[in-house]
Each structure stands twice: as structure tokens, then as C-alpha cells.
PDB file of C-alpha atoms in Angstrom:
ATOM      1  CA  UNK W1369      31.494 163.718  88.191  1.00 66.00           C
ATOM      2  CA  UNK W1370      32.920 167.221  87.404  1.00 78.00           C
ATOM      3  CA  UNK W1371      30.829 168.160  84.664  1.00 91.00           C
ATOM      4  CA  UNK W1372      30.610 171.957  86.629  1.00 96.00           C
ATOM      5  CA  UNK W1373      32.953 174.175  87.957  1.00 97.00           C
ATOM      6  CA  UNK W1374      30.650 176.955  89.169  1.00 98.00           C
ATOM      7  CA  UNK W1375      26.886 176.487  89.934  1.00 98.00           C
ATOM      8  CA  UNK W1376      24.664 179.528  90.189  1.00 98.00           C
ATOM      9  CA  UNK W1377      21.112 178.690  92.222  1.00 97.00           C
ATOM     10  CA  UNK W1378      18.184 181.301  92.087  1.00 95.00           C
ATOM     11  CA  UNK W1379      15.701 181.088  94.619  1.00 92.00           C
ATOM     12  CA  UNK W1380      12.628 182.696  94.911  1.00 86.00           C
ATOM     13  CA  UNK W1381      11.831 182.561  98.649  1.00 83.00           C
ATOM     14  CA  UNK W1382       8.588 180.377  98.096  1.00 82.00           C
ATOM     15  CA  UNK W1383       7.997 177.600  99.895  1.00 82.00           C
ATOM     16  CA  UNK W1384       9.931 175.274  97.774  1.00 85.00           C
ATOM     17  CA  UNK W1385      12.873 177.192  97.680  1.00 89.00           C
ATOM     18  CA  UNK W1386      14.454 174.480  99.658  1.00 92.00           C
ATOM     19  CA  UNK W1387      13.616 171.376  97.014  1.00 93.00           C
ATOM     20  CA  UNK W1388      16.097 174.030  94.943  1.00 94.00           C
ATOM     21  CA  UNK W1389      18.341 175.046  96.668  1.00 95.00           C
ATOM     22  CA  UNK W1390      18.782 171.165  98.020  1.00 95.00           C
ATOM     23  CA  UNK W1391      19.270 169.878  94.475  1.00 95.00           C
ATOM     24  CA  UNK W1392      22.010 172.911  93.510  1.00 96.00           C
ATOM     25  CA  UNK W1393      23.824 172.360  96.393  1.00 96.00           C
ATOM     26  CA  UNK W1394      23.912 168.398  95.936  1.00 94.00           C
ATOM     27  CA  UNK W1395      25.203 168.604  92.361  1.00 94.00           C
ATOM     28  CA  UNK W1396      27.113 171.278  93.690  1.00 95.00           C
ATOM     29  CA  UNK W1397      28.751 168.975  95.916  1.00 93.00           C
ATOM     30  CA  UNK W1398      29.194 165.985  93.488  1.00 91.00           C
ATOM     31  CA  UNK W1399      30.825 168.092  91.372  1.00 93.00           C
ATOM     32  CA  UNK W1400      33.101 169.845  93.660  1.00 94.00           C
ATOM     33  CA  UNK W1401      31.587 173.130  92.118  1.00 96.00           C
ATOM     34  CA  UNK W1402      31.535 176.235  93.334  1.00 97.00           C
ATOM     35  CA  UNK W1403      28.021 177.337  94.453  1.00 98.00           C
ATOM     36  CA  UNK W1404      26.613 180.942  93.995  1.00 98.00           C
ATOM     37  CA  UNK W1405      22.877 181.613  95.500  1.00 98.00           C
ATOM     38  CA  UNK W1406      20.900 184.662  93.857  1.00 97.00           C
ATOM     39  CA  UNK W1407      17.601 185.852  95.219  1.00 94.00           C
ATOM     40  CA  UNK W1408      16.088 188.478  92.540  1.00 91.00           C
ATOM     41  CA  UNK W1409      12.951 190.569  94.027  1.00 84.00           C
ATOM     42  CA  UNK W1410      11.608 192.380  90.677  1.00 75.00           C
ATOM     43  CA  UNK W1411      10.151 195.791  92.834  1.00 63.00           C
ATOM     44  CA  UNK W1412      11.260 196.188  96.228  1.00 58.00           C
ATOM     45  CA  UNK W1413       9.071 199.060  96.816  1.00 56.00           C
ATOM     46  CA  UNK W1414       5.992 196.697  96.772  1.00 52.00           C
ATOM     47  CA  UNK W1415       7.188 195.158 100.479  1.00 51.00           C
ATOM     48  CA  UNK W1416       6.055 196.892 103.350  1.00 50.00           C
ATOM     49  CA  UNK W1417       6.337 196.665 106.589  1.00 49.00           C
ATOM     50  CA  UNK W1418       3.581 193.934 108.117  1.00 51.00           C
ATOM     51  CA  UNK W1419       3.748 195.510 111.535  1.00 49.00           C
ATOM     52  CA  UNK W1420       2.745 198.854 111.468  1.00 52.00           C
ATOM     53  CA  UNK W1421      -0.598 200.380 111.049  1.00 54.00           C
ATOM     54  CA  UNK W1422       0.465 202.464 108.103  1.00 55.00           C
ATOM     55  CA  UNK W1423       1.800 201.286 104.769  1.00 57.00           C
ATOM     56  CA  UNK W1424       5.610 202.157 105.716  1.00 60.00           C
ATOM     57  CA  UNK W1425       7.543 201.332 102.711  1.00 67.00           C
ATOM     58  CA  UNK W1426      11.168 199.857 103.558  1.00 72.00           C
ATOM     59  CA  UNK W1427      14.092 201.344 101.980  1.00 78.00           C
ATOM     60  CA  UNK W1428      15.740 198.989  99.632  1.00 80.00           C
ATOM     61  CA  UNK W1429      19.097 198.625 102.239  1.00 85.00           C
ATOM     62  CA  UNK W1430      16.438 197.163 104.438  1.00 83.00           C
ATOM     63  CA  UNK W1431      14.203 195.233 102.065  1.00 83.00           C
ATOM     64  CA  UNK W1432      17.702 193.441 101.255  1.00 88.00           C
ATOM     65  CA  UNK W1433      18.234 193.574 105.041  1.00 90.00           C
ATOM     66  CA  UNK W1434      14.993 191.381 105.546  1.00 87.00           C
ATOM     67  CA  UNK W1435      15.390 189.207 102.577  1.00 89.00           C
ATOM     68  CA  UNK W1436      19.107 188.122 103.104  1.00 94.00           C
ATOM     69  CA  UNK W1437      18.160 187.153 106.800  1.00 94.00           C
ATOM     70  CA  UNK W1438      15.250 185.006 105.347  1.00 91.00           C
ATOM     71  CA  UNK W1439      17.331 183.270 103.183  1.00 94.00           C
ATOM     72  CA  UNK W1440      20.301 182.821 105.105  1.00 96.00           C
ATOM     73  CA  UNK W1441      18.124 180.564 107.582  1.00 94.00           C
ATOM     74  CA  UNK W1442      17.095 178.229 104.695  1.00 94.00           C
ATOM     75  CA  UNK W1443      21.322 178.324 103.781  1.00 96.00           C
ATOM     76  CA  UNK W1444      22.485 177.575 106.263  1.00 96.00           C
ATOM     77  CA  UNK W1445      20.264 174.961 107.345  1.00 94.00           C
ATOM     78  CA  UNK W1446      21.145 172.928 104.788  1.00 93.00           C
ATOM     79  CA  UNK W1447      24.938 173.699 105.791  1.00 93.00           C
ATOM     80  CA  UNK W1448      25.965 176.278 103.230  1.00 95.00           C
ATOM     81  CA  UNK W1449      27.484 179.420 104.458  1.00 96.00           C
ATOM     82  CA  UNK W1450      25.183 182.663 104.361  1.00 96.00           C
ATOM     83  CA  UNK W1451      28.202 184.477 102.569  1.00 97.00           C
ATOM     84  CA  UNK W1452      27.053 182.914  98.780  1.00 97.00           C
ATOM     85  CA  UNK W1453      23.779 185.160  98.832  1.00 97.00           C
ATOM     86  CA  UNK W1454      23.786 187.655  96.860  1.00 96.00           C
ATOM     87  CA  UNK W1455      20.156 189.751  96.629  1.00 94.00           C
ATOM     88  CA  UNK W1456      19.408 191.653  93.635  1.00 93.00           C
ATOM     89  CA  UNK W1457      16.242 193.902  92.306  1.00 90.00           C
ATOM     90  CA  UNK W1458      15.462 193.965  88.738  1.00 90.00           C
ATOM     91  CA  UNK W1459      13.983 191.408  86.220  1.00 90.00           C
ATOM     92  CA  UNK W1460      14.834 188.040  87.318  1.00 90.00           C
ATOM     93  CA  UNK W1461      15.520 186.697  83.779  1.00 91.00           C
ATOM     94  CA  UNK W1462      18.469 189.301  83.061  1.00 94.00           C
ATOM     95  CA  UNK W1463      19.704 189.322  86.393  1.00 95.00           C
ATOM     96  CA  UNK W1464      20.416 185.818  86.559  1.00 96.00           C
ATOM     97  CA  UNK W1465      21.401 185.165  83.276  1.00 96.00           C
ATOM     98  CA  UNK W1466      24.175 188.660  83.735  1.00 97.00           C
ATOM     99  CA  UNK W1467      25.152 187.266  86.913  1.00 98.00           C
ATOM    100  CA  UNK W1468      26.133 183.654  85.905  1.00 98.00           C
ATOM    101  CA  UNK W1469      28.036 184.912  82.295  1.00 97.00           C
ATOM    102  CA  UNK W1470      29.765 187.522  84.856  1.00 98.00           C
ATOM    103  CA  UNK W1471      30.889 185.287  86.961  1.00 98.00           C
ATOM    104  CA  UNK W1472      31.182 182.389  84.377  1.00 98.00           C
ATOM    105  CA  UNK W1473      29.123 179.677  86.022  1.00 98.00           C
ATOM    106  CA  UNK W1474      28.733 176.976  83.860  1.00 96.00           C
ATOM    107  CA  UNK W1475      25.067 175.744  84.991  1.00 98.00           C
ATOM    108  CA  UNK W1476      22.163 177.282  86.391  1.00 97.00           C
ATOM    109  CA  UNK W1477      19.548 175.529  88.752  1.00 96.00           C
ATOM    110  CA  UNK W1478      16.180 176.867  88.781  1.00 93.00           C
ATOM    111  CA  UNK W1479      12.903 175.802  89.901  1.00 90.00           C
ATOM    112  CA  UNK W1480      10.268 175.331  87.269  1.00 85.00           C
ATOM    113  CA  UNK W1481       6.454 174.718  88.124  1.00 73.00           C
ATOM    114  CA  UNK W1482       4.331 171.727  86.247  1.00 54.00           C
ATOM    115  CA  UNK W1483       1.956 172.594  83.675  1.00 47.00           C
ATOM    116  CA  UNK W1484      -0.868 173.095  86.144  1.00 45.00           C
ATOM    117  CA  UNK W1485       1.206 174.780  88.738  1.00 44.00           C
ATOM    118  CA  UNK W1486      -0.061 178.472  89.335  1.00 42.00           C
ATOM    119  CA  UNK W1487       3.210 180.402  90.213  1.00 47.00           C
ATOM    120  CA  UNK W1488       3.066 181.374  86.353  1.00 49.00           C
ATOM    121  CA  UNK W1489       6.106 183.407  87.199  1.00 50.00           C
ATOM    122  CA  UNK W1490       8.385 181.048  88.145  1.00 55.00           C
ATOM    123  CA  UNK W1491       7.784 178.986  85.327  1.00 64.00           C
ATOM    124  CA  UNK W1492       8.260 181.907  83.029  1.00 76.00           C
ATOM    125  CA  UNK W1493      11.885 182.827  84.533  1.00 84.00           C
ATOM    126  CA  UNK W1494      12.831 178.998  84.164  1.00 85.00           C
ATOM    127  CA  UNK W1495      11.702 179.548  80.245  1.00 83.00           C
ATOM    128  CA  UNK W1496      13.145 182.766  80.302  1.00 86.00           C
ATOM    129  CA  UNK W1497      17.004 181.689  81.436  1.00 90.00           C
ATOM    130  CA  UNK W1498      16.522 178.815  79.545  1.00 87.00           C
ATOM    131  CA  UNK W1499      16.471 180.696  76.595  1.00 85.00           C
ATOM    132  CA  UNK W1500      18.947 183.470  77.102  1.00 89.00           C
ATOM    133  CA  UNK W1501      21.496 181.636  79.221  1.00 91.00           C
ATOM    134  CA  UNK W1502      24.760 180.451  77.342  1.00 92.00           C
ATOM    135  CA  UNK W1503      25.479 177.552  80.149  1.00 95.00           C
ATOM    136  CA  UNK W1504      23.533 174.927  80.948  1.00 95.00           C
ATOM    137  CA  UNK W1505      20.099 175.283  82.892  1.00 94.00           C
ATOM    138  CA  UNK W1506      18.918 172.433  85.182  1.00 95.00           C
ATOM    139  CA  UNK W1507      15.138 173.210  86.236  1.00 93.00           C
ATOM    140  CA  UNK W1508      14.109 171.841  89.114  1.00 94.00           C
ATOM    141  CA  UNK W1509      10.728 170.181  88.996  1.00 90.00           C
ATOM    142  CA  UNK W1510       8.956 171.492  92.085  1.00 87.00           C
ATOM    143  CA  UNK W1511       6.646 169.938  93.968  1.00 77.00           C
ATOM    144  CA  UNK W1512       4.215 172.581  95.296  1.00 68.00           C
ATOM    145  CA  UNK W1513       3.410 172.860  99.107  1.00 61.00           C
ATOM    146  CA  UNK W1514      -0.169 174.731  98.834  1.00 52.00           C
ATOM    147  CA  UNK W1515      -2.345 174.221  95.387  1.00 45.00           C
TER     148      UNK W1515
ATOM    149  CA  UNK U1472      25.150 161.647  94.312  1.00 66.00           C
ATOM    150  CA  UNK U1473      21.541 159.879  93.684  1.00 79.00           C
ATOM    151  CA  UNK U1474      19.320 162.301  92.804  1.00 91.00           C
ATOM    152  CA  UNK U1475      18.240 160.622  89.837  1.00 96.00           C
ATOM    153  CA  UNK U1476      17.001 157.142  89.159  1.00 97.00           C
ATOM    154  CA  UNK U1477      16.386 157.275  85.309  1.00 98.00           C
ATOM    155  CA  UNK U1478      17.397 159.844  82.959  1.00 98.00           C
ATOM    156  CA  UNK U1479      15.513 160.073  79.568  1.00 98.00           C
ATOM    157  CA  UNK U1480      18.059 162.245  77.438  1.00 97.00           C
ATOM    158  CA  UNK U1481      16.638 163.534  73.444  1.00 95.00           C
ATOM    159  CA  UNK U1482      18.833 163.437  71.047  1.00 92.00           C
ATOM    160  CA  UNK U1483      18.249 165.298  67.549  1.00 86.00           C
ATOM    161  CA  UNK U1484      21.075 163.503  65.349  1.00 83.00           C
ATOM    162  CA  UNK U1485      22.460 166.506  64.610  1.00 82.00           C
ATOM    163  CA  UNK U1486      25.782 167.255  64.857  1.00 83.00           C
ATOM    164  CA  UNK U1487      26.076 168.243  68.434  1.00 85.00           C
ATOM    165  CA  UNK U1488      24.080 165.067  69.862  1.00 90.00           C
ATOM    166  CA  UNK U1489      27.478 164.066  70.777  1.00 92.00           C
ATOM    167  CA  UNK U1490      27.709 166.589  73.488  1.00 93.00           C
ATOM    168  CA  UNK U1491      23.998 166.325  74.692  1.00 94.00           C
ATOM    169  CA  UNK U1492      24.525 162.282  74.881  1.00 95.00           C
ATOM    170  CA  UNK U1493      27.943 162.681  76.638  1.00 95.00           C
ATOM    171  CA  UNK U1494      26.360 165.159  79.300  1.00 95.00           C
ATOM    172  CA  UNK U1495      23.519 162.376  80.228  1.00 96.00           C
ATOM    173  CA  UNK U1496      25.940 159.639  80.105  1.00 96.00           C
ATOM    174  CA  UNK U1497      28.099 160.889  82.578  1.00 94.00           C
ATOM    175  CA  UNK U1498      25.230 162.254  85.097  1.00 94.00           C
ATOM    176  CA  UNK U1499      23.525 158.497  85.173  1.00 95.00           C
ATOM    177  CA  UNK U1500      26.465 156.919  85.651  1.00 93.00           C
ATOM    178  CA  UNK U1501      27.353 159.274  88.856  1.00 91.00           C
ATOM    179  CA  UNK U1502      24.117 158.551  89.905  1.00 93.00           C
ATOM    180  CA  UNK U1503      24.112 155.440  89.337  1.00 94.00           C
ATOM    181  CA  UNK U1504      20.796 155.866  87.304  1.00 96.00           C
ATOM    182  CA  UNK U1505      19.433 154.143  83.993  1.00 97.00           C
ATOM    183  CA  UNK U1506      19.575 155.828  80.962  1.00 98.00           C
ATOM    184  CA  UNK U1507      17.088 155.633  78.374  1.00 98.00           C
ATOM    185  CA  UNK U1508      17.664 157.211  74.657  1.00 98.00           C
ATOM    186  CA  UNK U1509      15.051 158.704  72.680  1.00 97.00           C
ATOM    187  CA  UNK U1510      15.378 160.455  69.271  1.00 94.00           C
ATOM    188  CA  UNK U1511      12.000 161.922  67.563  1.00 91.00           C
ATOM    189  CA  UNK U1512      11.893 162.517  63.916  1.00 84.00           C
ATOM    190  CA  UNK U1513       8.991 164.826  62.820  1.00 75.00           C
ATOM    191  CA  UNK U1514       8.114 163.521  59.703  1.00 63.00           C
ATOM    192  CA  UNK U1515       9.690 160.633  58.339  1.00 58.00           C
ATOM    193  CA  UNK U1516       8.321 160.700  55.159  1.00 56.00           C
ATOM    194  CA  UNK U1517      10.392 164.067  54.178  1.00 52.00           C
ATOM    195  CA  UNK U1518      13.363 161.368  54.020  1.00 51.00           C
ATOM    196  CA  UNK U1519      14.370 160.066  51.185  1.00 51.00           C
ATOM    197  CA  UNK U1520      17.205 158.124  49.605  1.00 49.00           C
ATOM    198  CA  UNK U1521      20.221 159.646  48.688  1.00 51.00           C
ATOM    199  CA  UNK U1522      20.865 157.260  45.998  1.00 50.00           C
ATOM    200  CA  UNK U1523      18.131 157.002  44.045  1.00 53.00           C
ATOM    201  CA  UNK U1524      17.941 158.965  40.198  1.00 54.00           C
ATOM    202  CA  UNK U1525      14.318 158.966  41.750  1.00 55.00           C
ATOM    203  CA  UNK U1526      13.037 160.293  44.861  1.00 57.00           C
ATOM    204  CA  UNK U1527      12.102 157.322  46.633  1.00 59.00           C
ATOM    205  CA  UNK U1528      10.221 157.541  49.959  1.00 67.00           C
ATOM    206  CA  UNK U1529      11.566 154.847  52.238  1.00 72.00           C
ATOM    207  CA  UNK U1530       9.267 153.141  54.451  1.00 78.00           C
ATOM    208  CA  UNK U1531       9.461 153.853  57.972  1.00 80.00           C
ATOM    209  CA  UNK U1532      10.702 150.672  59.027  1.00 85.00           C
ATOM    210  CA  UNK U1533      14.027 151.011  56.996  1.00 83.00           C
ATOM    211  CA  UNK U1534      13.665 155.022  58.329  1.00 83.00           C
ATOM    212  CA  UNK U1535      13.694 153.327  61.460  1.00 88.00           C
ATOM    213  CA  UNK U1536      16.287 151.069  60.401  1.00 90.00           C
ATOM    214  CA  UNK U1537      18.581 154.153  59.116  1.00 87.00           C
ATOM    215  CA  UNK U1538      18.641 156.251  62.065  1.00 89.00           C
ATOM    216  CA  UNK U1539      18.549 153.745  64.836  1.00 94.00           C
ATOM    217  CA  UNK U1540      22.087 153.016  62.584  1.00 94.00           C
ATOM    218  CA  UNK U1541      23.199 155.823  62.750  1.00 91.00           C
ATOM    219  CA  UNK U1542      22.218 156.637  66.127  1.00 94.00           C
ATOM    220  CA  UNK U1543      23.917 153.246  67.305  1.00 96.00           C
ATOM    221  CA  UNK U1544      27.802 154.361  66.032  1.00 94.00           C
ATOM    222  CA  UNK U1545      27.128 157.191  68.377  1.00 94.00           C
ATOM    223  CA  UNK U1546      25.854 155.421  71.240  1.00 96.00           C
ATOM    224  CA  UNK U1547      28.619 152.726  70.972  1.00 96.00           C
ATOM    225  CA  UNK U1548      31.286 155.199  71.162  1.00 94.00           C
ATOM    226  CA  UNK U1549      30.655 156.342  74.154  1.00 93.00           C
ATOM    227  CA  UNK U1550      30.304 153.220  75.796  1.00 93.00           C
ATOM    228  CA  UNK U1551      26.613 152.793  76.324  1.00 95.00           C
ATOM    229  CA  UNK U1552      24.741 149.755  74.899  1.00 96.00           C
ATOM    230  CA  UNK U1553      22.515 150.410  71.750  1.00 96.00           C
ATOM    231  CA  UNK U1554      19.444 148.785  72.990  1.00 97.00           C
ATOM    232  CA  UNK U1555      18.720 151.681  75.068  1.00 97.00           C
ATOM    233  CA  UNK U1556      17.656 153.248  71.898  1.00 97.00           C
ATOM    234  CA  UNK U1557      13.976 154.305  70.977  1.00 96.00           C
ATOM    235  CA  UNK U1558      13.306 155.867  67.677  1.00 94.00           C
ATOM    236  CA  UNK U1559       9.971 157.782  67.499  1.00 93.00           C
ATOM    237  CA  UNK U1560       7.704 159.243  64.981  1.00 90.00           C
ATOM    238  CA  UNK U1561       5.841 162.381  65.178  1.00 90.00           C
ATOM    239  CA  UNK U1562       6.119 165.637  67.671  1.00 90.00           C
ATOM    240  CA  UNK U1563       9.440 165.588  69.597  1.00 90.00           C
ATOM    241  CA  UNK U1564       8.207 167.529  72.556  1.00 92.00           C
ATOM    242  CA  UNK U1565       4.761 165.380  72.722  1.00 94.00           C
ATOM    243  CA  UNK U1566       6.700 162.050  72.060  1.00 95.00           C
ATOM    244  CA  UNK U1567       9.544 163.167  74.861  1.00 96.00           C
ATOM    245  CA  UNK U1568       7.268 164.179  77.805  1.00 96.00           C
ATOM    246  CA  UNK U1569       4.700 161.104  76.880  1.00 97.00           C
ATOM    247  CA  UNK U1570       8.043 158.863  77.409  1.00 98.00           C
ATOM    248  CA  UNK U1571       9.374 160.400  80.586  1.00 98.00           C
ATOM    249  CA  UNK U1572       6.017 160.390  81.986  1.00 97.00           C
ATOM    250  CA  UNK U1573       5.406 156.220  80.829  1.00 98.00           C
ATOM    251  CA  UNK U1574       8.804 155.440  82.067  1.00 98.00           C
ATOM    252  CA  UNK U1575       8.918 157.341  85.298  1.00 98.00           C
ATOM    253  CA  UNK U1576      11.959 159.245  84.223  1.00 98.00           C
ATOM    254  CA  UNK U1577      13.107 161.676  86.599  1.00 96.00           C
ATOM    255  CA  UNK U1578      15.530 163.588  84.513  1.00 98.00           C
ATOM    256  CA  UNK U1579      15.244 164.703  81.006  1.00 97.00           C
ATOM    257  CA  UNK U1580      18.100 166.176  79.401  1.00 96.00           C
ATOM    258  CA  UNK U1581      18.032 167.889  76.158  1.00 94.00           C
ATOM    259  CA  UNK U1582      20.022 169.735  73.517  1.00 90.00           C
ATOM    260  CA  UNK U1583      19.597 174.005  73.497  1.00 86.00           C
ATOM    261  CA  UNK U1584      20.794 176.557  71.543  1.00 73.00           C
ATOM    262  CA  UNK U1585      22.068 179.523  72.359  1.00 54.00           C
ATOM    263  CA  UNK U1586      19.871 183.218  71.419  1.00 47.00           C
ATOM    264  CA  UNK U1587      22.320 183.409  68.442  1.00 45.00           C
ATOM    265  CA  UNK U1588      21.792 179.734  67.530  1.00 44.00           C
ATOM    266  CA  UNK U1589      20.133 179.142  64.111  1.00 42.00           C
ATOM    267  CA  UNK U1590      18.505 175.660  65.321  1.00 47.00           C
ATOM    268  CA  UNK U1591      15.344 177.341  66.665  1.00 49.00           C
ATOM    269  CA  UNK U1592      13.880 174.336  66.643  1.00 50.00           C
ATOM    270  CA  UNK U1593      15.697 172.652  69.038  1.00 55.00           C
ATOM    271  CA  UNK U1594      15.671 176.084  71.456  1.00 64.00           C
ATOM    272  CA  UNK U1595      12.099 175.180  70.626  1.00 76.00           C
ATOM    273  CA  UNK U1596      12.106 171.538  72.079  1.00 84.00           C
ATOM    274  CA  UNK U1597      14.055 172.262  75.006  1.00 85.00           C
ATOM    275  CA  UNK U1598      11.096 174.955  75.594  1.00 83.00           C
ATOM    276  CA  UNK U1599       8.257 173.026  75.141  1.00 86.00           C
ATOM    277  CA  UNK U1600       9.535 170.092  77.353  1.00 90.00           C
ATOM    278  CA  UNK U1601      10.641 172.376  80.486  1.00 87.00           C
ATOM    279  CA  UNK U1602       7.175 173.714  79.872  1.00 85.00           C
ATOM    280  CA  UNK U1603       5.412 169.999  80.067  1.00 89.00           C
ATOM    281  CA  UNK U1604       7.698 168.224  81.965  1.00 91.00           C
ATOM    282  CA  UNK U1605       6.552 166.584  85.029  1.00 92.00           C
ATOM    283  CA  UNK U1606      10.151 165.458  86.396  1.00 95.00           C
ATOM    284  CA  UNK U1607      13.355 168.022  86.099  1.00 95.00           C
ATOM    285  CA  UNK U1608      14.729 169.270  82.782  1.00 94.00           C
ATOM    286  CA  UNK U1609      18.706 170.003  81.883  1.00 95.00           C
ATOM    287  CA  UNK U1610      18.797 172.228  79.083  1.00 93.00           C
ATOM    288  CA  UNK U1611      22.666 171.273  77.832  1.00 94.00           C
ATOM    289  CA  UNK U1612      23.764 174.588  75.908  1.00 91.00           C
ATOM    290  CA  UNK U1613      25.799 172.779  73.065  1.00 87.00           C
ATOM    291  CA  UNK U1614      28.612 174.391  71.050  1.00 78.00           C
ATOM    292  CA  UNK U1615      27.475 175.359  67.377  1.00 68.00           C
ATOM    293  CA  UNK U1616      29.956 173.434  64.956  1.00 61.00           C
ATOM    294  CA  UNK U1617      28.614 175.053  61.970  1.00 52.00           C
ATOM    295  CA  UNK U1618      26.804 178.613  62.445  1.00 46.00           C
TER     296      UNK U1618
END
């Protein structure tokens, strides 16, 4: 199959991140396809540090500091090389969306919650690229770790 | 790849079906999956004949009849057997999830229109079923042939 010559995953850095990230990189793989991993945060100044007594905000070189490390982990341990994150602060919708008709992808793999999943936002990014994307979206049925 | 076991994949008849139909032909066969095809008509008593002086309401057997017909030619030329077909009366995204759900489908693929696309309806369908869907959803953005 080579239905796809560049895939662009977004993750969210949930718990079933992976489940995504697995399927993108197995089509991916079938297709020969390029693979692309984008990790939007929509307001870094809301993370703060968990180890200090005072609310410390982080600046955003660190915030992206933090979240590239967390995500290279799950990356590379399913053998894809740390080097295809890119992390990004805005809305997720248009961030996605302007990152995949920049760099021409030609499907993007999100994950989408079921109807009574509560991570309302996730499902409302998967609806959101859906509709604004001009490739083809692939959501990713997740299957949710804590209820 | 075997991510998928049995693709459901909607088809609207219109003129870019080819390209939705093509898309879920060639990701069952590289995973080896079935492939079931479904096409939902709304209302069939809205169609009529063509040949008539009169308006004549067909019944919706020979509605059946017509666009399991027409859908057949299509089918056929892309090498998959007609038999796979279902033809369904009454609300597309209802009739779509209901048969994923009954068949254990683990893929549905769909038609979607782009944000300058006039077929809202289908941007509609492609909506509603990522929304309802409990397996994963591939939005296939088709190319407009007439805008």
C-alpha cells in the first residue's frame, strides 16, 4: 500500500497517546510514509512546576523542554527517532491542520474519544481537523485507560 | 499491515464515490481485511422516474433495485464483488454507525468535503459518524469534480 507519502500524528500526551501514535506509525510504515509527530499544548503558562512550594511558572523554552522529553520516551519506545517531534502552543485545531498543509502531509492520525468518553477535548480537535483539514484524517478510536 | 479486520466504507453515489471506494479497497486488501459496502439514501420516496410525463414514485424495492445498479458498475470496476453491497433507507449517519457496530467493523471510511466544499451534507456525515463511532473513522478528503 502507498496510499500516503507523509503522515502527520498529533498526540496529546494522555494516556493513550501510545494506541495513536502506534497506529500512525504502523500505517506509516506500510506505506513507506514519512511520519511527522506534533504535540500542541493550547496555554503553556497553565504548567507549573510540581516540585516547589510556590506556583513557579516555567518559561515556555522549558515547558517545551519538559514536554519534548515526555514524549520522546513514548517515541522512541516504539522505535521512532525523537527528532520527528515537533511541540507547538496555540489552538490545536489550526496548528495541526497549518502544520500538515505546510508541510503537505497527505493524512492526519488523530485520536478521537467514543460518545461517552469524557476528554470532550480531544474529541472536539478530531471534529475540528476533520473539518478544516484538506487531506485525509484517520481518527483513532481510543480506548480509555481511566473512566 | 493488519490493523484492520473489516472495513465498513459509505458511499453517497455521488460523483466522487469513486475515490472514497478506491481508498477502502486498497486499505482492506493491505490488510488483508473484509470489506463491507453500505450506501444510505435519506428518503427514497423524493425519487422518481425520469421517464415518466407523470411523476411517478417508484417503490422502494425497484429504488433498491436502481441504486444497488448503479452502485454495482462501480463496485465491479474496481474489482470487488457486488454482493458486498447493502442499500439502506433512512439516516446515513444512524444507519452507518448501527452497521459498523452489528458487524464488528473496525474501520469506517467515509467521503468529506473540504471547508470550501458545497456538499455540506456529506462534511455532515463524516461528522456525525467520527462523533458516534465506536471503531476508527478515515475521513477521505475527495476532489470536487464539479464546484
Amino acid at each position: 500500500m502507498s496510499m500516503y507519502r507523509k503522515v502527520l500524528v498529533a498526540v496529546d500526551l494522555s494516556d493513550e497517546s501510545e494506541q495513536v501514535l502506534r497506529a500512525a506509525a504502523e500505517i506509516a510504515a506500510a506505506n513507506e510514509a514519512e511520519i511527522l509527530i506534533l504535540h500542541v499544548t493550547d496555554n503553556p503558562v497553565t504548567l507549573y512546576s510540581q516540585w516547589s512550594d510556590y506556583v513557579v511558572p516555567y518559561s515556555e523554552d522549558k515547558i517545551r523542554e519538559l514536554l519534548f522529553s515526555k514524549l520522546a520516551d513514548l517515541v522512541e519506545s516504539l522505535g521512532l527517532n525523537k527528532s520527528l517531534i515537533t511541540i507547538d502552543f496555540g489552538r490545536a485545531i489550526d496548528l495541526i491542520v497549518d502544520k500538515a498543509d505546510k508541510e503537505e502531509c497527505d493524512l492526519i492520525v488523530v485520536g478521537s474519544h467514543g460518545r461517552h468518553g469524557v476528554k470532550l477535548l480531544l474529541g472536539s480537535t478530531a471534529n475540528g481537523v476533520l473539518h478544516h483539514a484538506s487531506c485525509d484524517v484517520l481518527a483513532i478510536r481510543v480506548r480509555e485507560t481511566i473512566e
